[in-house]
C-alpha cells in the first residue's frame, strides 16, 4: 500500500485527501475548509487541511498532487508576496478589456481553444494593467492557485498544461506560452510559471513543506484543472466517454479524438487535452449548478430547496410542467449569452413542485451541453459518469441524468477531485497502475414520464429568451 496526498482548491471549498493506493483506491481521511479570497491565506488553508489529513499517517507520503479551479490566480511582487487578492474566474471584469485583446488577436479563441469570455488570466492582466498601472508595474510573477501552493511546497514556479491552456496565453495544448499574446498583455515570459509536461513533477518538497505536515523530498505534481482531474480519475479517458462534474460550477468533459475547434469555441466550449495528455477534450462549463441552488435558496428561503431536494425519491419522480432556465449570471454554453438570467415559464403551486422544477432545469441544461458537445465532437457519447457530492446529496440527480440513453455511472469515492489528484500523483511516481480508477457504480435511469417533452419546452424557452 502507498499513501499519497491530494489537494483540490475549489471555488467554494478547499479539500485535502489522504489516499491509500494498492489494487484499488481508498480515501483514508478528508479535510475541508472554505477557500479564502487572499493568496497568502489560501496557502495557509491548504497547509492546515494537509496537516489535518496527515496527522495520523503511519507511513511516508509517496507524492502530492494538486488540482484547482482554472482561470484563477494572483500577481506577486519581487519578494513573492501577493499584490492582489485572488483574481478568480467568477470576478467581474469590464468587457472592454476582452474586446481590446480580440481586436489585436481576432483568432485567439480558436488558437487557444478558450472561449471569448472575461475569465482567462490574459484578460485579468490586461485589466490590471489598465486600471491599476502601479500594481501592474510592480508585478514580477503570475501564479494560478495550484501554482501558488506548489511553490509554497517546493520553491519552484510551475504549472500544468490544462491550467496553462485556460489562461488564453498558451495554445490549446497548453505546452508553451504565446509570445504575441504576452506582448499584448504586457506580461513578461519570465513572470509566468514553467509549463510541465504531462507526468513531469514540479519538484520535490523543501523544508518549508513542514508547514503542510510533509518532510523534504516528496515529489509534487500539479494534477491540473479540477473538473478534468476528476473526469480522468473516474475513468473518463477513452474517446466517447463523458463526465458530468457537479460542483459550485458544472462541467461536461467529453473525451474525443476529433473536435471542430473554431465552431466549438464559438459555441462556448473549451478544447484541450486530458490531464495525462493522451487525448483531446471538449469542456462545457456552467455557473448554474450549486450556484443556482444557492441563488434559489436566497430568493425563496421558504421553499427550503436543498432539504426538499434531498428528500426526493427518484423512483417516484414527477416531471414538472414548470420550466426554469437556471442562469443566475449568464450562460457560457451552448449559445453563449452573458445577459441570460433565471427565467420561469409555467407555475408550480407547492414548494416540492418548484424544487423538482429547479433540479429539472439543471439536468436539462446539462443534457443540452452534452448533446451539443457530441455534435462538435462529430460522434455520440458512449459512456456517462457523474461525479461530485451533489449527486450524493440529491438522490434523483444521477437517475435523471441517467436517462441519456447510454450507460451511466456515478463515482462513489469521496472528494473525487482531491482523491483523483492523489491518484494521478501515485501513477506518476510509479506507485499505481495507470489503469487504476476511482470506484464508481452503475446508475439506473429514472422512470420520468414527460421528461423529453420537458426538454423540448426547456430548449424553446432558452432559445426564445435569448432572442428578446
mmCIF file with all atom_site columns, N, CA and C in Angstrom, residues 121-152:
data_model
loop_
_atom_site.group_PDB
_atom_site.id
_atom_site.type_symbol
_atom_site.label_atom_id
_atom_site.label_alt_id
_atom_site.label_comp_id
_atom_site.label_asym_id
_atom_site.label_entity_id
_atom_site.label_seq_id
_atom_site.pdbx_PDB_ins_code
_atom_site.Cartn_x
_atom_site.Cartn_y
_atom_site.Cartn_z
_atom_site.occupancy
_atom_site.B_iso_or_equiv
_atom_site.pdbx_formal_charge
_atom_site.auth_seq_id
_atom_site.auth_comp_id
_atom_site.auth_asym_id
_atom_site.auth_atom_id
_atom_site.pdbx_PDB_model_num
ATOM 1  N N  . UNK A 1 121 ? -6.741 34.503 -17.527 1.00 0.00 ? 121 UNK A N  1
ATOM 2  C CA . UNK A 1 121 ? -5.720 35.356 -16.925 1.00 0.00 ? 121 UNK A CA 1
ATOM 3  C C  . UNK A 1 121 ? -5.267 36.451 -17.885 1.00 0.00 ? 121 UNK A C  1
ATOM 4  N N  . UNK A 1 122 ? -5.275 36.172 -19.195 1.00 0.00 ? 122 UNK A N  1
ATOM 5  C CA . UNK A 1 122 ? -4.876 37.212 -20.144 1.00 0.00 ? 122 UNK A CA 1
ATOM 6  C C  . UNK A 1 122 ? -5.735 38.459 -19.994 1.00 0.00 ? 122 UNK A C  1
ATOM 7  N N  . UNK A 1 123 ? -7.025 38.265 -19.738 1.00 0.00 ? 123 UNK A N  1
ATOM 8  C CA . UNK A 1 123 ? -7.930 39.416 -19.568 1.00 0.00 ? 123 UNK A CA 1
ATOM 9  C C  . UNK A 1 123 ? -7.711 40.059 -18.202 1.00 0.00 ? 123 UNK A C  1
ATOM 10 N N  . UNK A 1 124 ? -7.509 39.246 -17.174 1.00 0.00 ? 124 UNK A N  1
ATOM 11 C CA . UNK A 1 124 ? -7.263 39.781 -15.837 1.00 0.00 ? 124 UNK A CA 1
ATOM 12 C C  . UNK A 1 124 ? -6.021 40.665 -15.832 1.00 0.00 ? 124 UNK A C  1
ATOM 13 N N  . UNK A 1 125 ? -4.978 40.243 -16.540 1.00 0.00 ? 125 UNK A N  1
ATOM 14 C CA . UNK A 1 125 ? -3.735 41.016 -16.556 1.00 0.00 ? 125 UNK A CA 1
ATOM 15 C C  . UNK A 1 125 ? -3.894 42.296 -17.367 1.00 0.00 ? 125 UNK A C  1
ATOM 16 N N  . UNK A 1 126 ? -4.623 42.239 -18.473 1.00 0.00 ? 126 UNK A N  1
ATOM 17 C CA . UNK A 1 126 ? -4.895 43.467 -19.229 1.00 0.00 ? 126 UNK A CA 1
ATOM 18 C C  . UNK A 1 126 ? -5.700 44.446 -18.385 1.00 0.00 ? 126 UNK A C  1
ATOM 19 N N  . UNK A 1 127 ? -6.684 43.934 -17.647 1.00 0.00 ? 127 UNK A N  1
ATOM 20 C CA . UNK A 1 127 ? -7.494 44.799 -16.798 1.00 0.00 ? 127 UNK A CA 1
ATOM 21 C C  . UNK A 1 127 ? -6.640 45.442 -15.704 1.00 0.00 ? 127 UNK A C  1
ATOM 22 N N  . UNK A 1 128 ? -5.756 44.651 -15.103 1.00 0.00 ? 128 UNK A N  1
ATOM 23 C CA . UNK A 1 128 ? -4.884 45.181 -14.052 1.00 0.00 ? 128 UNK A CA 1
ATOM 24 C C  . UNK A 1 128 ? -3.971 46.263 -14.612 1.00 0.00 ? 128 UNK A C  1
ATOM 25 N N  . UNK A 1 129 ? -3.438 46.024 -15.794 1.00 0.00 ? 129 UNK A N  1
ATOM 26 C CA . UNK A 1 129 ? -2.532 46.997 -16.429 1.00 0.00 ? 129 UNK A CA 1
ATOM 27 C C  . UNK A 1 129 ? -3.247 48.317 -16.688 1.00 0.00 ? 129 UNK A C  1
ATOM 28 N N  . UNK A 1 130 ? -4.513 48.247 -17.134 1.00 0.00 ? 130 UNK A N  1
ATOM 29 C CA . UNK A 1 130 ? -5.260 49.464 -17.460 1.00 0.00 ? 130 UNK A CA 1
ATOM 30 C C  . UNK A 1 130 ? -5.788 50.187 -16.231 1.00 0.00 ? 130 UNK A C  1
ATOM 31 N N  . UNK A 1 131 ? -6.245 49.418 -15.246 1.00 0.00 ? 131 UNK A N  1
ATOM 32 C CA . UNK A 1 131 ? -6.944 50.005 -14.105 1.00 0.00 ? 131 UNK A CA 1
ATOM 33 C C  . UNK A 1 131 ? -6.049 50.271 -12.906 1.00 0.00 ? 131 UNK A C  1
ATOM 34 N N  . UNK A 1 132 ? -4.948 49.516 -12.785 1.00 0.00 ? 132 UNK A N  1
ATOM 35 C CA . UNK A 1 132 ? -4.034 49.680 -11.649 1.00 0.00 ? 132 UNK A CA 1
ATOM 36 C C  . UNK A 1 132 ? -2.593 49.602 -12.157 1.00 0.00 ? 132 UNK A C  1
ATOM 37 N N  . UNK A 1 133 ? -2.180 50.597 -12.921 1.00 0.00 ? 133 UNK A N  1
ATOM 38 C CA . UNK A 1 133 ? -0.850 50.526 -13.542 1.00 0.00 ? 133 UNK A CA 1
ATOM 39 C C  . UNK A 1 133 ? 0.290  50.422 -12.537 1.00 0.00 ? 133 UNK A C  1
ATOM 40 N N  . UNK A 1 134 ? 0.130  51.010 -11.365 1.00 0.00 ? 134 UNK A N  1
ATOM 41 C CA . UNK A 1 134 ? 1.177  50.906 -10.354 1.00 0.00 ? 134 UNK A CA 1
ATOM 42 C C  . UNK A 1 134 ? 1.374  49.482 -9.889  1.00 0.00 ? 134 UNK A C  1
ATOM 43 N N  . UNK A 1 135 ? 0.263  48.784 -9.617  1.00 0.00 ? 135 UNK A N  1
ATOM 44 C CA . UNK A 1 135 ? 0.350  47.380 -9.210  1.00 0.00 ? 135 UNK A CA 1
ATOM 45 C C  . UNK A 1 135 ? 0.924  46.529 -10.338 1.00 0.00 ? 135 UNK A C  1
ATOM 46 N N  . UNK A 1 136 ? 0.473  46.809 -11.558 1.00 0.00 ? 136 UNK A N  1
ATOM 47 C CA . UNK A 1 136 ? 0.960  46.021 -12.683 1.00 0.00 ? 136 UNK A CA 1
ATOM 48 C C  . UNK A 1 136 ? 2.463  46.225 -12.860 1.00 0.00 ? 136 UNK A C  1
ATOM 49 N N  . UNK A 1 137 ? 2.917  47.462 -12.686 1.00 0.00 ? 137 UNK A N  1
ATOM 50 C CA . UNK A 1 137 ? 4.334  47.736 -12.833 1.00 0.00 ? 137 UNK A CA 1
ATOM 51 C C  . UNK A 1 137 ? 5.189  47.026 -11.802 1.00 0.00 ? 137 UNK A C  1
ATOM 52 N N  . UNK A 1 138 ? 4.597  46.740 -10.643 1.00 0.00 ? 138 UNK A N  1
ATOM 53 C CA . UNK A 1 138 ? 5.341  46.041 -9.583  1.00 0.00 ? 138 UNK A CA 1
ATOM 54 C C  . UNK A 1 138 ? 5.269  44.527 -9.713  1.00 0.00 ? 138 UNK A C  1
ATOM 55 N N  . UNK A 1 139 ? 4.491  44.035 -10.697 1.00 0.00 ? 139 UNK A N  1
ATOM 56 C CA . UNK A 1 139 ? 4.294  42.598 -10.851 1.00 0.00 ? 139 UNK A CA 1
ATOM 57 C C  . UNK A 1 139 ? 5.565  41.919 -11.363 1.00 0.00 ? 139 UNK A C  1
ATOM 58 N N  . UNK A 1 140 ? 5.933  40.842 -10.682 1.00 0.00 ? 140 UNK A N  1
ATOM 59 C CA . UNK A 1 140 ? 7.065  40.029 -11.134 1.00 0.00 ? 140 UNK A CA 1
ATOM 60 C C  . UNK A 1 140 ? 6.658  38.599 -11.459 1.00 0.00 ? 140 UNK A C  1
ATOM 61 N N  . UNK A 1 141 ? 5.481  38.163 -10.963 1.00 0.00 ? 141 UNK A N  1
ATOM 62 C CA . UNK A 1 141 ? 5.042  36.799 -11.211 1.00 0.00 ? 141 UNK A CA 1
ATOM 63 C C  . UNK A 1 141 ? 3.523  36.761 -11.321 1.00 0.00 ? 141 UNK A C  1
ATOM 64 N N  . UNK A 1 142 ? 3.036  35.886 -12.196 1.00 0.00 ? 142 UNK A N  1
ATOM 65 C CA . UNK A 1 142 ? 1.635  35.466 -12.188 1.00 0.00 ? 142 UNK A CA 1
ATOM 66 C C  . UNK A 1 142 ? 1.618  33.998 -11.786 1.00 0.00 ? 142 UNK A C  1
ATOM 67 N N  . UNK A 1 143 ? 0.732  33.645 -10.870 1.00 0.00 ? 143 UNK A N  1
ATOM 68 C CA . UNK A 1 143 ? 0.618  32.242 -10.460 1.00 0.00 ? 143 UNK A CA 1
ATOM 69 C C  . UNK A 1 143 ? -0.841 31.874 -10.324 1.00 0.00 ? 143 UNK A C  1
ATOM 70 N N  . UNK A 1 144 ? -1.244 30.783 -10.959 1.00 0.00 ? 144 UNK A N  1
ATOM 71 C CA . UNK A 1 144 ? -2.559 30.223 -10.709 1.00 0.00 ? 144 UNK A CA 1
ATOM 72 C C  . UNK A 1 144 ? -2.620 29.663 -9.295  1.00 0.00 ? 144 UNK A C  1
ATOM 73 N N  . UNK A 1 145 ? -3.821 29.332 -8.831  1.00 0.00 ? 145 UNK A N  1
ATOM 74 C CA . UNK A 1 145 ? -3.948 28.924 -7.432  1.00 0.00 ? 145 UNK A CA 1
ATOM 75 C C  . UNK A 1 145 ? -3.194 27.628 -7.139  1.00 0.00 ? 145 UNK A C  1
ATOM 76 N N  . UNK A 1 146 ? -3.226 26.657 -8.054  1.00 0.00 ? 146 UNK A N  1
ATOM 77 C CA . UNK A 1 146 ? -2.444 25.437 -7.829  1.00 0.00 ? 146 UNK A CA 1
ATOM 78 C C  . UNK A 1 146 ? -0.956 25.746 -7.827  1.00 0.00 ? 146 UNK A C  1
ATOM 79 N N  . UNK A 1 147 ? -0.550 26.681 -8.691  1.00 0.00 ? 147 UNK A N  1
ATOM 80 C CA . UNK A 1 147 ? 0.860  27.050 -8.785  1.00 0.00 ? 147 UNK A CA 1
ATOM 81 C C  . UNK A 1 147 ? 1.352  27.694 -7.492  1.00 0.00 ? 147 UNK A C  1
ATOM 82 N N  . UNK A 1 148 ? 0.490  28.511 -6.857  1.00 0.00 ? 148 UNK A N  1
ATOM 83 C CA . UNK A 1 148 ? 0.851  29.142 -5.586  1.00 0.00 ? 148 UNK A CA 1
ATOM 84 C C  . UNK A 1 148 ? 1.187  28.096 -4.533  1.00 0.00 ? 148 UNK A C  1
ATOM 85 N N  . UNK A 1 149 ? 0.359  27.073 -4.461  1.00 0.00 ? 149 UNK A N  1
ATOM 86 C CA . UNK A 1 149 ? 0.551  26.050 -3.436  1.00 0.00 ? 149 UNK A CA 1
ATOM 87 C C  . UNK A 1 149 ? 1.776  25.188 -3.760  1.00 0.00 ? 149 UNK A C  1
ATOM 88 N N  . UNK A 1 150 ? 1.958  24.866 -5.044  1.00 0.00 ? 150 UNK A N  1
ATOM 89 C CA . UNK A 1 150 ? 3.137  24.090 -5.430  1.00 0.00 ? 150 UNK A CA 1
ATOM 90 C C  . UNK A 1 150 ? 4.416  24.850 -5.095  1.00 0.00 ? 150 UNK A C  1
ATOM 91 N N  . UNK A 1 151 ? 4.406  26.154 -5.309  1.00 0.00 ? 151 UNK A N  1
ATOM 92 C CA . UNK A 1 151 ? 5.596  26.958 -4.976  1.00 0.00 ? 151 UNK A CA 1
ATOM 93 C C  . UNK A 1 151 ? 5.846  26.961 -3.478  1.00 0.00 ? 151 UNK A C  1
ATOM 94 N N  . UNK A 1 152 ? 4.782  27.047 -2.683  1.00 0.00 ? 152 UNK A N  1
ATOM 95 C CA . UNK A 1 152 ? 4.954  27.017 -1.228  1.00 0.00 ? 152 UNK A CA 1
ATOM 96 C C  . UNK A 1 152 ? 5.576  25.704 -0.766  1.00 0.00 ? 152 UNK A C  1
#
